JSON list of C-alpha atoms and ligand atoms in Angstrom, two decimals:
[
{"chain": "P", "resi": 1, "resn": "MET", "atom": "CA", "xyz": [126.46, 207.02, 131.74]},
{"chain": "P", "resi": 2, "resn": "VAL", "atom": "CA", "xyz": [125.81, 210.68, 131.08]},
{"chain": "P", "resi": 3, "resn": "ALA", "atom": "CA", "xyz": [122.90, 212.48, 132.77]},
{"chain": "P", "resi": 4, "resn": "VAL", "atom": "CA", "xyz": [121.25, 214.60, 130.10]},
{"chain": "P", "resi": 5, "resn": "LEU", "atom": "CA", "xyz": [118.59, 217.22, 130.85]},
{"chain": "P", "resi": 6, "resn": "ILE", "atom": "CA", "xyz": [116.34, 218.16, 127.94]},
{"chain": "P", "resi": 7, "resn": "VAL", "atom": "CA", "xyz": [114.48, 221.46, 128.15]},
{"chain": "P", "resi": 8, "resn": "GLU", "atom": "CA", "xyz": [112.04, 221.44, 125.25]},
{"chain": "P", "resi": 9, "resn": "ASP", "atom": "CA", "xyz": [108.39, 222.46, 125.02]},
{"chain": "P", "resi": 10, "resn": "ASP", "atom": "CA", "xyz": [107.60, 220.46, 121.88]},
{"chain": "P", "resi": 11, "resn": "ALA", "atom": "CA", "xyz": [106.36, 217.13, 123.22]},
{"chain": "P", "resi": 12, "resn": "ALA", "atom": "CA", "xyz": [107.16, 215.21, 120.02]},
{"chain": "P", "resi": 13, "resn": "ILE", "atom": "CA", "xyz": [110.78, 216.40, 119.94]},
{"chain": "P", "resi": 14, "resn": "ARG", "atom": "CA", "xyz": [111.14, 215.84, 123.68]},
{"chain": "P", "resi": 15, "resn": "THR", "atom": "CA", "xyz": [109.86, 212.28, 123.46]},
{"chain": "P", "resi": 16, "resn": "ALA", "atom": "CA", "xyz": [112.06, 211.47, 120.47]},
{"chain": "P", "resi": 17, "resn": "LEU", "atom": "CA", "xyz": [115.17, 212.80, 122.24]},
{"chain": "P", "resi": 18, "resn": "ILE", "atom": "CA", "xyz": [114.37, 210.98, 125.48]},
{"chain": "P", "resi": 19, "resn": "ARG", "atom": "CA", "xyz": [114.00, 207.78, 123.48]},
{"chain": "P", "resi": 20, "resn": "SER", "atom": "CA", "xyz": [117.16, 208.11, 121.40]},
{"chain": "P", "resi": 21, "resn": "LEU", "atom": "CA", "xyz": [119.41, 209.31, 124.22]},
{"chain": "P", "resi": 22, "resn": "GLY", "atom": "CA", "xyz": [117.93, 206.72, 126.56]},
{"chain": "P", "resi": 23, "resn": "ALA", "atom": "CA", "xyz": [118.61, 203.98, 124.02]},
{"chain": "P", "resi": 24, "resn": "SER", "atom": "CA", "xyz": [122.26, 205.03, 124.00]},
{"chain": "P", "resi": 25, "resn": "GLY", "atom": "CA", "xyz": [122.45, 204.41, 127.72]},
{"chain": "P", "resi": 26, "resn": "HIS", "atom": "CA", "xyz": [122.13, 207.96, 128.99]},
{"chain": "P", "resi": 27, "resn": "ALA", "atom": "CA", "xyz": [120.03, 208.94, 131.99]},
{"chain": "P", "resi": 28, "resn": "VAL", "atom": "CA", "xyz": [117.57, 211.46, 130.58]},
{"chain": "P", "resi": 29, "resn": "SER", "atom": "CA", "xyz": [115.42, 213.94, 132.48]},
{"chain": "P", "resi": 30, "resn": "SER", "atom": "CA", "xyz": [113.28, 216.60, 130.87]},
{"chain": "P", "resi": 31, "resn": "ALA", "atom": "CA", "xyz": [111.33, 219.78, 131.36]},
{"chain": "P", "resi": 32, "resn": "ALA", "atom": "CA", "xyz": [108.76, 221.47, 129.13]},
{"chain": "P", "resi": 33, "resn": "THR", "atom": "CA", "xyz": [109.22, 225.03, 130.38]},
{"chain": "P", "resi": 34, "resn": "GLY", "atom": "CA", "xyz": [112.15, 227.34, 131.03]},
{"chain": "P", "resi": 35, "resn": "MET", "atom": "CA", "xyz": [111.32, 227.67, 134.69]},
{"chain": "P", "resi": 36, "resn": "ALA", "atom": "CA", "xyz": [111.12, 223.91, 135.31]},
{"chain": "P", "resi": 37, "resn": "GLY", "atom": "CA", "xyz": [114.28, 223.43, 133.24]},
{"chain": "P", "resi": 38, "resn": "LEU", "atom": "CA", "xyz": [116.15, 226.00, 135.25]},
{"chain": "P", "resi": 39, "resn": "GLN", "atom": "CA", "xyz": [115.15, 224.30, 138.47]},
{"chain": "P", "resi": 40, "resn": "LEU", "atom": "CA", "xyz": [116.35, 220.89, 137.25]},
{"chain": "P", "resi": 41, "resn": "ALA", "atom": "CA", "xyz": [119.51, 222.32, 135.71]},
{"chain": "P", "resi": 42, "resn": "THR", "atom": "CA", "xyz": [120.56, 224.01, 138.92]},
{"chain": "P", "resi": 43, "resn": "ASP", "atom": "CA", "xyz": [120.02, 221.00, 141.18]},
{"chain": "P", "resi": 44, "resn": "GLY", "atom": "CA", "xyz": [123.37, 219.66, 139.96]},
{"chain": "P", "resi": 45, "resn": "HIS", "atom": "CA", "xyz": [122.25, 216.25, 138.67]},
{"chain": "P", "resi": 46, "resn": "ALA", "atom": "CA", "xyz": [122.69, 216.97, 134.95]},
{"chain": "P", "resi": 47, "resn": "ASP", "atom": "CA", "xyz": [126.06, 216.44, 133.24]},
{"chain": "P", "resi": 48, "resn": "VAL", "atom": "CA", "xyz": [124.83, 218.30, 130.20]},
{"chain": "P", "resi": 49, "resn": "VAL", "atom": "CA", "xyz": [121.76, 220.37, 129.31]},
{"chain": "P", "resi": 50, "resn": "VAL", "atom": "CA", "xyz": [120.06, 220.47, 125.91]},
{"chain": "P", "resi": 51, "resn": "LEU", "atom": "CA", "xyz": [118.19, 223.76, 125.87]},
{"chain": "P", "resi": 52, "resn": "ASP", "atom": "CA", "xyz": [115.56, 224.78, 123.35]},
{"chain": "P", "resi": 53, "resn": "LEU", "atom": "CA", "xyz": [115.74, 228.53, 122.71]},
{"chain": "P", "resi": 54, "resn": "GLY", "atom": "CA", "xyz": [112.03, 228.91, 121.93]},
{"chain": "P", "resi": 55, "resn": "LEU", "atom": "CA", "xyz": [110.26, 228.19, 125.20]},
{"chain": "P", "resi": 56, "resn": "PRO", "atom": "CA", "xyz": [106.71, 229.26, 126.15]},
{"chain": "P", "resi": 57, "resn": "ASP", "atom": "CA", "xyz": [107.39, 230.94, 129.50]},
{"chain": "P", "resi": 58, "resn": "ILE", "atom": "CA", "xyz": [110.91, 232.39, 129.41]},
{"chain": "P", "resi": 59, "resn": "ASP", "atom": "CA", "xyz": [113.10, 232.98, 126.38]},
{"chain": "P", "resi": 60, "resn": "GLY", "atom": "CA", "xyz": [115.76, 230.27, 126.12]},
{"chain": "P", "resi": 61, "resn": "LEU", "atom": "CA", "xyz": [118.56, 232.83, 126.02]},
{"chain": "P", "resi": 62, "resn": "ARG", "atom": "CA", "xyz": [117.26, 234.28, 129.27]},
{"chain": "P", "resi": 63, "resn": "VAL", "atom": "CA", "xyz": [117.21, 230.77, 130.80]},
{"chain": "P", "resi": 64, "resn": "LEU", "atom": "CA", "xyz": [120.79, 230.32, 129.66]},
{"chain": "P", "resi": 65, "resn": "THR", "atom": "CA", "xyz": [121.88, 233.62, 131.19]},
{"chain": "P", "resi": 66, "resn": "MET", "atom": "CA", "xyz": [120.20, 232.78, 134.49]},
{"chain": "P", "resi": 67, "resn": "LEU", "atom": "CA", "xyz": [121.71, 229.31, 134.48]},
{"chain": "P", "resi": 68, "resn": "ARG", "atom": "CA", "xyz": [125.18, 230.66, 133.75]},
{"chain": "P", "resi": 69, "resn": "ALA", "atom": "CA", "xyz": [124.92, 232.95, 136.76]},
{"chain": "P", "resi": 70, "resn": "VAL", "atom": "CA", "xyz": [124.91, 229.90, 139.03]},
{"chain": "P", "resi": 71, "resn": "SER", "atom": "CA", "xyz": [126.25, 226.92, 137.06]},
{"chain": "P", "resi": 72, "resn": "ASP", "atom": "CA", "xyz": [128.85, 226.01, 134.46]},
{"chain": "P", "resi": 73, "resn": "VAL", "atom": "CA", "xyz": [127.12, 222.78, 133.40]},
{"chain": "P", "resi": 74, "resn": "PRO", "atom": "CA", "xyz": [127.74, 222.25, 129.65]},
{"chain": "P", "resi": 75, "resn": "VAL", "atom": "CA", "xyz": [124.82, 223.50, 127.54]},
{"chain": "P", "resi": 76, "resn": "VAL", "atom": "CA", "xyz": [123.92, 222.61, 123.96]},
{"chain": "P", "resi": 77, "resn": "VAL", "atom": "CA", "xyz": [121.25, 224.99, 122.66]},
{"chain": "P", "resi": 78, "resn": "ALA", "atom": "CA", "xyz": [118.69, 223.87, 120.12]},
{"chain": "P", "resi": 79, "resn": "THR", "atom": "CA", "xyz": [117.42, 226.56, 117.82]},
{"chain": "P", "resi": 80, "resn": "ALA", "atom": "CA", "xyz": [114.72, 226.53, 115.17]},
{"chain": "P", "resi": 81, "resn": "GLN", "atom": "CA", "xyz": [116.37, 229.46, 113.42]},
{"chain": "P", "resi": 82, "resn": "ASP", "atom": "CA", "xyz": [119.45, 228.85, 111.33]},
{"chain": "P", "resi": 83, "resn": "ASP", "atom": "CA", "xyz": [120.35, 232.44, 112.06]},
{"chain": "P", "resi": 84, "resn": "GLU", "atom": "CA", "xyz": [123.91, 233.37, 112.81]},
{"chain": "P", "resi": 85, "resn": "ARG", "atom": "CA", "xyz": [122.89, 236.25, 115.08]},
{"chain": "P", "resi": 86, "resn": "VAL", "atom": "CA", "xyz": [120.83, 233.94, 117.27]},
{"chain": "P", "resi": 87, "resn": "ILE", "atom": "CA", "xyz": [123.63, 231.38, 117.44]},
{"chain": "P", "resi": 88, "resn": "VAL", "atom": "CA", "xyz": [126.26, 234.00, 118.25]},
{"chain": "P", "resi": 89, "resn": "LYS", "atom": "CA", "xyz": [124.02, 235.41, 120.99]},
{"chain": "P", "resi": 90, "resn": "ALA", "atom": "CA", "xyz": [123.61, 231.94, 122.49]},
{"chain": "P", "resi": 91, "resn": "LEU", "atom": "CA", "xyz": [127.35, 231.24, 122.39]},
{"chain": "P", "resi": 92, "resn": "ASP", "atom": "CA", "xyz": [128.04, 234.66, 123.92]},
{"chain": "P", "resi": 93, "resn": "ALA", "atom": "CA", "xyz": [125.51, 233.92, 126.65]},
{"chain": "P", "resi": 94, "resn": "GLY", "atom": "CA", "xyz": [127.51, 230.82, 127.58]},
{"chain": "P", "resi": 95, "resn": "ALA", "atom": "CA", "xyz": [126.26, 227.99, 125.37]},
{"chain": "P", "resi": 96, "resn": "ASP", "atom": "CA", "xyz": [128.96, 225.40, 124.69]},
{"chain": "P", "resi": 97, "resn": "ASP", "atom": "CA", "xyz": [127.55, 224.29, 121.36]},
{"chain": "P", "resi": 98, "resn": "TYR", "atom": "CA", "xyz": [124.34, 224.37, 119.32]},
{"chain": "P", "resi": 99, "resn": "VAL", "atom": "CA", "xyz": [122.17, 222.29, 117.02]},
{"chain": "P", "resi": 100, "resn": "VAL", "atom": "CA", "xyz": [119.75, 223.63, 114.43]},
{"chain": "P", "resi": 101, "resn": "LYS", "atom": "CA", "xyz": [116.31, 222.02, 114.14]},
{"chain": "P", "resi": 102, "resn": "PRO", "atom": "CA", "xyz": [115.52, 219.61, 112.74]},
{"chain": "P", "resi": 103, "resn": "PHE", "atom": "CA", "xyz": [118.46, 217.59, 114.03]},
{"chain": "P", "resi": 104, "resn": "GLY", "atom": "CA", "xyz": [118.91, 213.86, 114.56]},
{"chain": "P", "resi": 105, "resn": "GLY", "atom": "CA", "xyz": [119.76, 212.03, 117.74]},
{"chain": "P", "resi": 106, "resn": "GLU", "atom": "CA", "xyz": [123.18, 211.09, 116.39]},
{"chain": "P", "resi": 107, "resn": "GLN", "atom": "CA", "xyz": [124.17, 214.67, 115.73]},
{"chain": "P", "resi": 108, "resn": "LEU", "atom": "CA", "xyz": [123.02, 215.68, 119.19]},
{"chain": "P", "resi": 109, "resn": "GLU", "atom": "CA", "xyz": [125.03, 212.83, 120.72]},
{"chain": "P", "resi": 110, "resn": "ALA", "atom": "CA", "xyz": [128.14, 213.93, 118.89]},
{"chain": "P", "resi": 111, "resn": "ARG", "atom": "CA", "xyz": [127.64, 217.49, 120.19]},
{"chain": "P", "resi": 112, "resn": "ILE", "atom": "CA", "xyz": [127.13, 216.15, 123.71]},
{"chain": "P", "resi": 113, "resn": "ARG", "atom": "CA", "xyz": [130.31, 214.08, 123.49]},
{"chain": "P", "resi": 114, "resn": "ALA", "atom": "CA", "xyz": [132.23, 217.08, 122.22]},
{"chain": "P", "resi": 115, "resn": "VAL", "atom": "CA", "xyz": [131.10, 219.44, 124.99]},
{"chain": "P", "resi": 116, "resn": "LEU", "atom": "CA", "xyz": [131.74, 216.81, 127.66]},
{"chain": "P", "resi": 117, "resn": "ARG", "atom": "CA", "xyz": [135.19, 216.21, 126.25]},
{"chain": "P", "resi": 118, "resn": "ARG", "atom": "CA", "xyz": [135.92, 219.91, 126.42]},
{"chain": "P", "resi": 119, "resn": "ALA", "atom": "CA", "xyz": [134.48, 220.07, 129.94]},
{"chain": "P", "resi": 120, "resn": "GLY", "atom": "CA", "xyz": [136.68, 217.13, 130.94]},
{"chain": "P", "resi": 121, "resn": "THR", "atom": "CA", "xyz": [133.77, 214.96, 132.06]},
{"chain": "P", "resi": 122, "resn": "PRO", "atom": "CA", "xyz": [134.53, 211.26, 131.62]},
{"chain": "P", "resi": 123, "resn": "GLU", "atom": "CA", "xyz": [132.04, 209.46, 129.40]},
{"chain": "P", "resi": 124, "resn": "THR", "atom": "CA", "xyz": [132.53, 206.07, 130.94]},
{"chain": "P", "resi": 125, "resn": "SER", "atom": "CA", "xyz": [129.72, 204.10, 129.36]},
{"chain": "P", "resi": 126, "resn": "ALA", "atom": "CA", "xyz": [130.41, 205.50, 125.92]},
{"chain": "P", "resi": 127, "resn": "SER", "atom": "CA", "xyz": [134.01, 204.39, 125.78]},
{"chain": "P", "resi": 128, "resn": "ALA", "atom": "CA", "xyz": [134.35, 201.51, 128.25]},
{"chain": "P", "resi": 129, "resn": "ILE", "atom": "CA", "xyz": [135.49, 198.23, 126.74]},
{"chain": "P", "resi": 130, "resn": "VAL", "atom": "CA", "xyz": [133.75, 195.17, 128.11]},
{"chain": "P", "resi": 131, "resn": "VAL", "atom": "CA", "xyz": [135.21, 191.69, 127.61]},
{"chain": "P", "resi": 132, "resn": "GLY", "atom": "CA", "xyz": [133.43, 189.07, 129.67]},
{"chain": "P", "resi": 133, "resn": "ASP", "atom": "CA", "xyz": [133.49, 190.31, 133.27]},
{"chain": "P", "resi": 134, "resn": "LEU", "atom": "CA", "xyz": [136.35, 192.66, 132.53]},
{"chain": "P", "resi": 135, "resn": "VAL", "atom": "CA", "xyz": [135.55, 196.38, 132.11]},
{"chain": "P", "resi": 136, "resn": "ILE", "atom": "CA", "xyz": [138.25, 198.75, 130.93]},
{"chain": "P", "resi": 137, "resn": "SER", "atom": "CA", "xyz": [137.58, 202.51, 131.00]},
{"chain": "P", "resi": 138, "resn": "PRO", "atom": "CA", "xyz": [140.16, 204.43, 128.96]},
{"chain": "P", "resi": 139, "resn": "THR", "atom": "CA", "xyz": [138.91, 207.83, 130.15]},
{"chain": "P", "resi": 140, "resn": "THR", "atom": "CA", "xyz": [139.33, 207.06, 133.84]},
{"chain": "P", "resi": 141, "resn": "ARG", "atom": "CA", "xyz": [141.98, 204.33, 133.33]},
{"chain": "P", "resi": 142, "resn": "GLU", "atom": "CA", "xyz": [140.01, 202.10, 135.67]},
{"chain": "P", "resi": 143, "resn": "VAL", "atom": "CA", "xyz": [139.71, 198.35, 135.32]},
{"chain": "P", "resi": 144, "resn": "THR", "atom": "CA", "xyz": [137.20, 196.15, 137.09]},
{"chain": "P", "resi": 145, "resn": "LEU", "atom": "CA", "xyz": [136.91, 192.37, 137.07]},
{"chain": "P", "resi": 146, "resn": "GLN", "atom": "CA", "xyz": [133.53, 191.04, 138.20]},
{"chain": "P", "resi": 147, "resn": "GLY", "atom": "CA", "xyz": [132.86, 194.50, 139.61]},
{"chain": "P", "resi": 148, "resn": "GLU", "atom": "CA", "xyz": [136.06, 194.53, 141.67]},
{"chain": "P", "resi": 149, "resn": "ARG", "atom": "CA", "xyz": [138.54, 197.30, 140.95]},
{"chain": "P", "resi": 150, "resn": "ILE", "atom": "CA", "xyz": [142.00, 196.12, 139.86]},
{"chain": "P", "resi": 151, "resn": "GLU", "atom": "CA", "xyz": [145.01, 198.37, 140.40]},
{"chain": "P", "resi": 152, "resn": "LEU", "atom": "CA", "xyz": [147.28, 198.36, 137.37]},
{"chain": "P", "resi": 153, "resn": "SER", "atom": "CA", "xyz": [150.50, 200.17, 136.64]},
{"chain": "P", "resi": 154, "resn": "ARG", "atom": "CA", "xyz": [150.53, 202.55, 133.68]},
{"chain": "P", "resi": 155, "resn": "LYS", "atom": "CA", "xyz": [152.12, 200.02, 131.32]},
{"chain": "P", "resi": 156, "resn": "GLU", "atom": "CA", "xyz": [149.94, 197.18, 132.53]},
{"chain": "P", "resi": 157, "resn": "PHE", "atom": "CA", "xyz": [146.89, 199.30, 131.78]},
{"chain": "P", "resi": 158, "resn": "ASP", "atom": "CA", "xyz": [148.17, 200.30, 128.34]},
{"chain": "P", "resi": 159, "resn": "LEU", "atom": "CA", "xyz": [148.90, 196.66, 127.54]},
{"chain": "P", "resi": 160, "resn": "LEU", "atom": "CA", "xyz": [145.48, 195.47, 128.68]},
{"chain": "P", "resi": 161, "resn": "HIS", "atom": "CA", "xyz": [143.76, 198.31, 126.86]},
{"chain": "P", "resi": 162, "resn": "LEU", "atom": "CA", "xyz": [145.57, 197.48, 123.63]},
{"chain": "P", "resi": 163, "resn": "LEU", "atom": "CA", "xyz": [144.58, 193.81, 123.83]},
{"chain": "P", "resi": 164, "resn": "ALA", "atom": "CA", "xyz": [141.00, 194.61, 124.87]},
{"chain": "P", "resi": 165, "resn": "SER", "atom": "CA", "xyz": [140.53, 197.03, 122.01]},
{"chain": "P", "resi": 166, "resn": "ARG", "atom": "CA", "xyz": [141.15, 194.10, 119.66]},
{"chain": "P", "resi": 167, "resn": "PRO", "atom": "CA", "xyz": [139.39, 191.23, 121.45]},
{"chain": "P", "resi": 168, "resn": "GLY", "atom": "CA", "xyz": [139.96, 187.76, 120.06]},
{"chain": "P", "resi": 169, "resn": "GLU", "atom": "CA", "xyz": [142.76, 188.96, 117.83]},
{"chain": "P", "resi": 170, "resn": "VAL", "atom": "CA", "xyz": [146.35, 187.82, 118.27]},
{"chain": "P", "resi": 171, "resn": "VAL", "atom": "CA", "xyz": [148.46, 190.91, 118.91]},
{"chain": "P", "resi": 172, "resn": "THR", "atom": "CA", "xyz": [152.14, 190.36, 118.22]},
{"chain": "P", "resi": 173, "resn": "LYS", "atom": "CA", "xyz": [154.82, 191.26, 120.73]},
{"chain": "P", "resi": 174, "resn": "ARG", "atom": "CA", "xyz": [156.29, 193.59, 118.13]},
{"chain": "P", "resi": 175, "resn": "GLU", "atom": "CA", "xyz": [152.98, 195.47, 117.94]},
{"chain": "P", "resi": 176, "resn": "ILE", "atom": "CA", "xyz": [152.76, 195.57, 121.71]},
{"chain": "P", "resi": 177, "resn": "LEU", "atom": "CA", "xyz": [156.26, 197.03, 121.96]},
{"chain": "P", "resi": 178, "resn": "THR", "atom": "CA", "xyz": [155.41, 199.63, 119.36]},
{"chain": "P", "resi": 179, "resn": "GLU", "atom": "CA", "xyz": [152.05, 200.60, 120.84]},
{"chain": "P", "resi": 180, "resn": "VAL", "atom": "CA", "xyz": [152.75, 200.38, 124.54]},
{"chain": "P", "resi": 181, "resn": "TRP", "atom": "CA", "xyz": [156.46, 201.14, 124.73]},
{"chain": "P", "resi": 182, "resn": "ARG", "atom": "CA", "xyz": [156.60, 203.36, 121.64]},
{"chain": "P", "resi": 183, "resn": "GLN", "atom": "CA", "xyz": [159.83, 201.53, 120.85]},
{"chain": "P", "resi": 184, "resn": "ALA", "atom": "CA", "xyz": [161.72, 204.13, 122.85]},
{"chain": "P", "resi": 185, "resn": "TYR", "atom": "CA", "xyz": [162.54, 201.29, 125.17]},
{"chain": "P", "resi": 186, "resn": "GLY", "atom": "CA", "xyz": [165.26, 199.04, 123.79]},
{"chain": "P", "resi": 187, "resn": "GLY", "atom": "CA", "xyz": [163.83, 195.92, 125.41]},
{"chain": "P", "resi": 188, "resn": "GLY", "atom": "CA", "xyz": [162.30, 193.06, 123.57]},
{"chain": "P", "resi": 189, "resn": "ASP", "atom": "CA", "xyz": [159.94, 190.17, 124.07]},
{"chain": "P", "resi": 190, "resn": "ARG", "atom": "CA", "xyz": [161.10, 189.78, 127.63]},
{"chain": "P", "resi": 191, "resn": "THR", "atom": "CA", "xyz": [159.64, 193.18, 128.56]},
{"chain": "P", "resi": 192, "resn": "VAL", "atom": "CA", "xyz": [156.27, 192.12, 127.19]},
{"chain": "P", "resi": 193, "resn": "ASP", "atom": "CA", "xyz": [156.48, 188.72, 128.91]},
{"chain": "P", "resi": 194, "resn": "VAL", "atom": "CA", "xyz": [157.20, 190.24, 132.29]},
{"chain": "P", "resi": 195, "resn": "HIS", "atom": "CA", "xyz": [154.32, 192.69, 132.07]},
{"chain": "P", "resi": 196, "resn": "LEU", "atom": "CA", "xyz": [152.03, 189.94, 130.82]},
{"chain": "P", "resi": 197, "resn": "SER", "atom": "CA", "xyz": [152.86, 187.81, 133.82]},
{"chain": "P", "resi": 198, "resn": "TRP", "atom": "CA", "xyz": [152.18, 190.72, 136.19]},
{"chain": "P", "resi": 199, "resn": "LEU", "atom": "CA", "xyz": [148.89, 191.37, 134.40]},
{"chain": "P", "resi": 200, "resn": "ARG", "atom": "CA", "xyz": [147.97, 187.67, 134.66]},
{"chain": "P", "resi": 201, "resn": "ARG", "atom": "CA", "xyz": [148.62, 187.66, 138.36]},
{"chain": "P", "resi": 202, "resn": "LYS", "atom": "CA", "xyz": [146.35, 190.68, 138.85]},
{"chain": "P", "resi": 203, "resn": "LEU", "atom": "CA", "xyz": [143.63, 189.03, 136.79]},
{"chain": "P", "resi": 204, "resn": "GLY", "atom": "CA", "xyz": [144.03, 185.90, 138.91]},
{"chain": "P", "resi": 205, "resn": "GLU", "atom": "CA", "xyz": [145.23, 183.60, 136.15]},
{"chain": "P", "resi": 206, "resn": "THR", "atom": "CA", "xyz": [148.43, 181.95, 134.94]},
{"chain": "P", "resi": 207, "resn": "ALA", "atom": "CA", "xyz": [149.99, 181.24, 131.55]},
{"chain": "P", "resi": 208, "resn": "ALA", "atom": "CA", "xyz": [149.38, 177.51, 132.14]},
{"chain": "P", "resi": 209, "resn": "GLU", "atom": "CA", "xyz": [145.74, 178.08, 132.99]},
{"chain": "P", "resi": 210, "resn": "PRO", "atom": "CA", "xyz": [144.67, 181.12, 131.02]},
{"chain": "P", "resi": 211, "resn": "VAL", "atom": "CA", "xyz": [141.27, 182.74, 131.46]},
{"chain": "P", "resi": 212, "resn": "TYR", "atom": "CA", "xyz": [141.47, 186.00, 129.49]},
{"chain": "P", "resi": 213, "resn": "LEU", "atom": "CA", "xyz": [145.06, 186.22, 128.32]},
{"chain": "P", "resi": 214, "resn": "HIS", "atom": "CA", "xyz": [146.03, 183.51, 125.85]},
{"chain": "P", "resi": 215, "resn": "SER", "atom": "CA", "xyz": [149.60, 183.34, 124.60]},
{"chain": "P", "resi": 216, "resn": "VAL", "atom": "CA", "xyz": [150.16, 182.05, 121.11]},
{"chain": "P", "resi": 217, "resn": "ARG", "atom": "CA", "xyz": [153.65, 180.63, 121.08]},
{"chain": "P", "resi": 218, "resn": "GLY", "atom": "CA", "xyz": [156.07, 182.52, 118.89]},
{"chain": "P", "resi": 219, "resn": "VAL", "atom": "CA", "xyz": [153.41, 184.99, 117.77]},
{"chain": "P", "resi": 220, "resn": "GLY", "atom": "CA", "xyz": [151.86, 187.03, 120.55]},
{"chain": "P", "resi": 221, "resn": "VAL", "atom": "CA", "xyz": [148.89, 187.13, 122.82]},
{"chain": "P", "resi": 222, "resn": "ARG", "atom": "CA", "xyz": [145.16, 187.50, 122.55]},
{"chain": "P", "resi": 223, "resn": "LEU", "atom": "CA", "xyz": [142.53, 188.55, 125.01]},
{"chain": "P", "resi": 224, "resn": "ARG", "atom": "CA", "xyz": [139.14, 186.95, 124.92]},
{"chain": "P", "resi": 225, "resn": "ALA", "atom": "CA", "xyz": [136.16, 186.40, 127.16]},
{"chain": "P", "resi": 226, "resn": "PRO", "atom": "CA", "xyz": [136.20, 183.05, 129.02]},
{"chain": "P", "resi": 227, "resn": "GLU", "atom": "CA", "xyz": [132.76, 182.05, 127.70]},
{"chain": "P", "resi": 228, "resn": "ALA", "atom": "CA", "xyz": [133.92, 182.42, 124.09]},
{"chain": "P", "resi": 229, "resn": "GLY", "atom": "CA", "xyz": [134.89, 178.73, 124.12]},
{"chain": "P", "resi": 230, "resn": "PRO", "atom": "CA", "xyz": [137.95, 177.13, 122.51]},
{"chain": "P", "resi": 231, "resn": "ALA", "atom": "CA", "xyz": [139.57, 179.17, 119.78]},
{"chain": "A", "resi": 1, "resn": "LIG", "atom": "CA1", "xyz": [110.22, 225.36, 121.27]}
]
């Protein structure tokens, strides 16, 4: 979940952005003036700030300059003018990216993802893979099962991530070797089998009584949620 702060005086735009970003699972806060926005932006709760340049009390560029004096929170400026001089000024003042009005929620989300990526902030909810009670976060390389953190080795994680990114699909051992071991390793099926058995143990299951990891003899393995029923 990403905490987004919207500083925008136009109530219709503000409401639309709160709705669309909220629907994507972000925690959205907002301010209608530069002063209120500055206060919220400096309290450290926002992961990213969407800042309108045309504000009633203080010019948006001035807000940006003041914010930059105390914080390096990523900022996407929203401008009504498709004017290169304005955009260059905003970028020079420390904006990380910009959108030109009118813009859609999807474009804004893409800009937010891009600035967070550059800032190195993990976007857990955006990229986490959920299969049943299993949650795999590629950005943080964390895995939880029923909310409990599971410690995996690097290869175990890569293997689980590969299977989870194709849930319900049988992934062949050849594919696993290519994807996880990059074929640099001369091993074969046995390598995969050993890591699978370690992974099973950590997930609290066995090959004889599978819960998530189902081997298909002579082909490969598939990961699926327990409640999915018989294949
Ligand atoms: Ca405005």
